[in-house]
PDB file of C-alpha atoms in Angstrom:
ATOM      1  CA  GLN A   1     -92.274-191.433  51.155  1.00  0.00           C
ATOM      2  CA  VAL A   2     -95.050-189.175  52.672  1.00  0.00           C
ATOM      3  CA  GLN A   3     -97.610-187.986  50.549  1.00  0.00           C
ATOM      4  CA  LEU A   4    -100.786-185.587  51.475  1.00  0.00           C
ATOM      5  CA  VAL A   5    -103.945-186.273  48.886  1.00  0.00           C
ATOM      6  CA  GLU A   6    -106.639-183.404  49.311  1.00  0.00           C
ATOM      7  CA  SER A   7    -109.786-183.866  48.083  1.00  0.00           C
ATOM      8  CA  GLY A   8    -113.311-182.083  48.175  1.00  0.00           C
ATOM      9  CA  GLY A   9    -112.587-178.611  46.576  1.00  0.00           C
ATOM     10  CA  GLY A  10    -114.899-177.176  43.839  1.00  0.00           C
ATOM     11  CA  LEU A  11    -117.331-174.398  42.936  1.00  0.00           C
ATOM     12  CA  VAL A  12    -120.243-173.452  45.002  1.00  0.00           C
ATOM     13  CA  GLN A  13    -122.216-170.310  45.605  1.00  0.00           C
ATOM     14  CA  ALA A  14    -122.143-168.103  48.388  1.00  0.00           C
ATOM     15  CA  GLY A  15    -123.346-168.921  51.666  1.00  0.00           C
ATOM     16  CA  GLY A  16    -122.674-172.374  50.268  1.00  0.00           C
ATOM     17  CA  SER A  17    -120.905-174.620  52.771  1.00  0.00           C
ATOM     18  CA  LEU A  18    -117.775-177.497  51.424  1.00  0.00           C
ATOM     19  CA  ARG A  19    -115.874-180.310  53.064  1.00  0.00           C
ATOM     20  CA  LEU A  20    -112.217-180.075  52.173  1.00  0.00           C
ATOM     21  CA  SER A  21    -110.069-183.682  53.369  1.00  0.00           C
ATOM     22  CA  CYS A  22    -106.947-184.635  53.760  1.00  0.00           C
ATOM     23  CA  ALA A  23    -105.340-187.762  53.673  1.00  0.00           C
ATOM     24  CA  ALA A  24    -101.882-188.468  54.858  1.00  0.00           C
ATOM     25  CA  SER A  25    -100.001-191.537  53.501  1.00  0.00           C
ATOM     26  CA  GLY A  26     -96.407-193.588  53.407  1.00  0.00           C
ATOM     27  CA  SER A  27     -94.267-194.510  56.173  1.00  0.00           C
ATOM     28  CA  ILE A  28     -95.735-192.913  58.607  1.00  0.00           C
ATOM     29  CA  PHE A  29     -94.937-193.580  62.874  1.00  0.00           C
ATOM     30  CA  SER A  30     -96.960-189.913  64.043  1.00  0.00           C
ATOM     31  CA  ILE A  31     -98.529-186.921  62.930  1.00  0.00           C
ATOM     32  CA  ASP A  32     -98.222-183.917  65.287  1.00  0.00           C
ATOM     33  CA  VAL A  33    -100.283-181.052  64.193  1.00  0.00           C
ATOM     34  CA  MET A  34    -102.641-180.594  60.987  1.00  0.00           C
ATOM     35  CA  GLY A  35    -103.847-177.963  59.076  1.00  0.00           C
ATOM     36  CA  TRP A  36    -104.866-175.374  56.607  1.00  0.00           C
ATOM     37  CA  TYR A  37    -103.905-173.018  54.478  1.00  0.00           C
ATOM     38  CA  GLN A  38    -104.942-170.435  52.301  1.00  0.00           C
ATOM     39  CA  GLN A  39    -103.951-168.554  49.152  1.00  0.00           C
ATOM     40  CA  ALA A  40    -104.883-166.359  46.575  1.00  0.00           C
ATOM     41  CA  PRO A  41    -104.042-165.380  43.455  1.00  0.00           C
ATOM     42  CA  GLY A  42    -101.726-162.676  44.060  1.00  0.00           C
ATOM     43  CA  LYS A  43    -101.415-163.047  47.959  1.00  0.00           C
ATOM     44  CA  GLN A  44     -99.368-164.638  50.211  1.00  0.00           C
ATOM     45  CA  ARG A  45     -99.921-168.367  51.967  1.00  0.00           C
ATOM     46  CA  GLU A  46    -101.782-167.861  54.753  1.00  0.00           C
ATOM     47  CA  LEU A  47    -103.047-169.717  57.603  1.00  0.00           C
ATOM     48  CA  VAL A  48    -106.605-171.567  58.148  1.00  0.00           C
ATOM     49  CA  ALA A  49    -106.784-173.899  60.846  1.00  0.00           C
ATOM     50  CA  THR A  50    -105.116-176.097  63.099  1.00  0.00           C
ATOM     51  CA  ILE A  51    -105.441-179.289  65.232  1.00  0.00           C
ATOM     52  CA  THR A  52    -102.576-180.929  67.455  1.00  0.00           C
ATOM     53  CA  SER A  53    -103.280-184.330  67.040  1.00  0.00           C
ATOM     54  CA  GLY A  54    -104.610-184.489  71.040  1.00  0.00           C
ATOM     55  CA  GLY A  55    -107.175-182.276  69.077  1.00  0.00           C
ATOM     56  CA  SER A  56    -106.767-178.542  70.349  1.00  0.00           C
ATOM     57  CA  THR A  57    -107.561-176.492  67.176  1.00  0.00           C
ATOM     58  CA  ASN A  58    -106.672-172.732  66.388  1.00  0.00           C
ATOM     59  CA  TYR A  59    -108.416-170.668  63.950  1.00  0.00           C
ATOM     60  CA  ALA A  60    -107.901-167.541  61.847  1.00  0.00           C
ATOM     61  CA  ASP A  61    -110.191-164.115  62.172  1.00  0.00           C
ATOM     62  CA  SER A  62    -111.254-165.126  58.974  1.00  0.00           C
ATOM     63  CA  GLY A  63    -112.631-168.541  59.761  1.00  0.00           C
ATOM     64  CA  GLU A  64    -113.664-167.874  62.988  1.00  0.00           C
ATOM     65  CA  GLY A  65    -117.441-169.192  63.508  1.00  0.00           C
ATOM     66  CA  ARG A  66    -117.714-170.559  59.721  1.00  0.00           C
ATOM     67  CA  PHE A  67    -114.882-173.040  60.147  1.00  0.00           C
ATOM     68  CA  THR A  68    -114.005-176.753  61.620  1.00  0.00           C
ATOM     69  CA  ILE A  69    -111.368-178.095  61.455  1.00  0.00           C
ATOM     70  CA  SER A  70    -111.090-182.247  62.847  1.00  0.00           C
ATOM     71  CA  ARG A  71    -109.159-184.677  62.135  1.00  0.00           C
ATOM     72  CA  ASP A  72    -109.119-188.907  61.779  1.00  0.00           C
ATOM     73  CA  ASN A  73    -106.208-190.260  64.009  1.00  0.00           C
ATOM     74  CA  VAL A  74    -106.854-193.800  63.042  1.00  0.00           C
ATOM     75  CA  LYS A  75    -107.259-192.838  59.545  1.00  0.00           C
ATOM     76  CA  ASN A  76    -103.744-189.917  59.093  1.00  0.00           C
ATOM     77  CA  THR A  77    -106.952-187.478  58.078  1.00  0.00           C
ATOM     78  CA  VAL A  78    -107.802-184.033  58.697  1.00  0.00           C
ATOM     79  CA  TYR A  79    -110.868-182.467  57.801  1.00  0.00           C
ATOM     80  CA  LEU A  80    -112.163-179.020  56.746  1.00  0.00           C
ATOM     81  CA  GLN A  81    -116.041-178.266  56.963  1.00  0.00           C
ATOM     82  CA  MET A  82    -116.398-175.097  55.742  1.00  0.00           C
ATOM     83  CA  ASN A  83    -119.959-173.129  56.251  1.00  0.00           C
ATOM     84  CA  SER A  84    -121.316-169.780  54.348  1.00  0.00           C
ATOM     85  CA  LEU A  85    -118.726-169.839  52.523  1.00  0.00           C
ATOM     86  CA  LYS A  86    -118.604-166.171  50.520  1.00  0.00           C
ATOM     87  CA  PRO A  87    -116.542-165.173  47.805  1.00  0.00           C
ATOM     88  CA  GLU A  88    -113.191-163.872  49.821  1.00  0.00           C
ATOM     89  CA  ASP A  89    -113.163-167.291  50.411  1.00  0.00           C
ATOM     90  CA  THR A  90    -111.638-167.918  47.198  1.00  0.00           C
ATOM     91  CA  ALA A  91    -108.193-170.079  46.812  1.00  0.00           C
ATOM     92  CA  VAL A  92    -106.677-172.952  46.647  1.00  0.00           C
ATOM     93  CA  TYR A  93    -106.748-174.272  50.275  1.00  0.00           C
ATOM     94  CA  PHE A  94    -103.146-176.906  51.009  1.00  0.00           C
ATOM     95  CA  CYS A  95    -103.062-179.474  54.054  1.00  0.00           C
ATOM     96  CA  HIS A  96     -99.905-179.211  55.754  1.00  0.00           C
ATOM     97  CA  ALA A  97     -98.641-181.644  58.627  1.00  0.00           C
ATOM     98  CA  HIS A  98     -96.279-182.293  60.996  1.00  0.00           C
ATOM     99  CA  ILE A  99     -94.877-185.987  60.240  1.00  0.00           C
ATOM    100  CA  GLN A 100     -92.431-188.503  61.856  1.00  0.00           C
ATOM    101  CA  THR A 101     -91.572-190.966  59.771  1.00  0.00           C
ATOM    102  CA  ARG A 102     -88.145-192.693  60.997  1.00  0.00           C
ATOM    103  CA  GLY A 103     -86.511-189.689  61.821  1.00  0.00           C
ATOM    104  CA  SER A 104     -87.446-185.776  63.177  1.00  0.00           C
ATOM    105  CA  PHE A 105     -90.198-184.644  62.396  1.00  0.00           C
ATOM    106  CA  SER A 106     -90.832-183.291  59.183  1.00  0.00           C
ATOM    107  CA  LYS A 107     -93.078-180.635  57.642  1.00  0.00           C
ATOM    108  CA  TYR A 108     -94.752-181.876  54.346  1.00  0.00           C
ATOM    109  CA  TRP A 109     -97.522-179.928  51.693  1.00  0.00           C
ATOM    110  CA  GLY A 110    -100.117-181.021  49.703  1.00  0.00           C
ATOM    111  CA  GLN A 111    -100.603-180.269  46.664  1.00  0.00           C
ATOM    112  CA  GLY A 112    -103.772-177.863  46.641  1.00  0.00           C
ATOM    113  CA  THR A 113    -107.520-178.246  45.714  1.00  0.00           C
ATOM    114  CA  GLN A 114    -108.904-175.393  44.615  1.00  0.00           C
ATOM    115  CA  VAL A 115    -111.891-173.231  46.127  1.00  0.00           C
ATOM    116  CA  THR A 116    -113.922-170.775  44.221  1.00  0.00           C
ATOM    117  CA  VAL A 117    -116.855-169.026  45.575  1.00  0.00           C
ATOM    118  CA  SER A 118    -119.727-166.674  43.666  1.00  0.00           C
ATOM    119  CA  SER A 119    -121.153-164.784  44.476  1.00  0.00           C
TER     120      SER A 119
END
């Protein structure tokens, strides 16, 4: 069984910073892509950023230049450093990973962590 556990969300003023973490645990053989998604109230879940096991990154336009995704392959952990936060960044942030256990890869989601940016 695999779990993704996020941490680091909270309340911050506009212009501030937060660092989200997501640790994968369980019967993990390997992890391919890891990423972060956001879901604002009344909206669909949207991509924020992804990172491959080799370190290649991809960002949504909304976070480009302000957010940085990174990962520690030894700790099976992905991070999202968010700077210059704006009120429109307010959302629940979900961690996502493609994880290989005994067989093929499967997609896993964390429980989400709330980020609230006040103006």
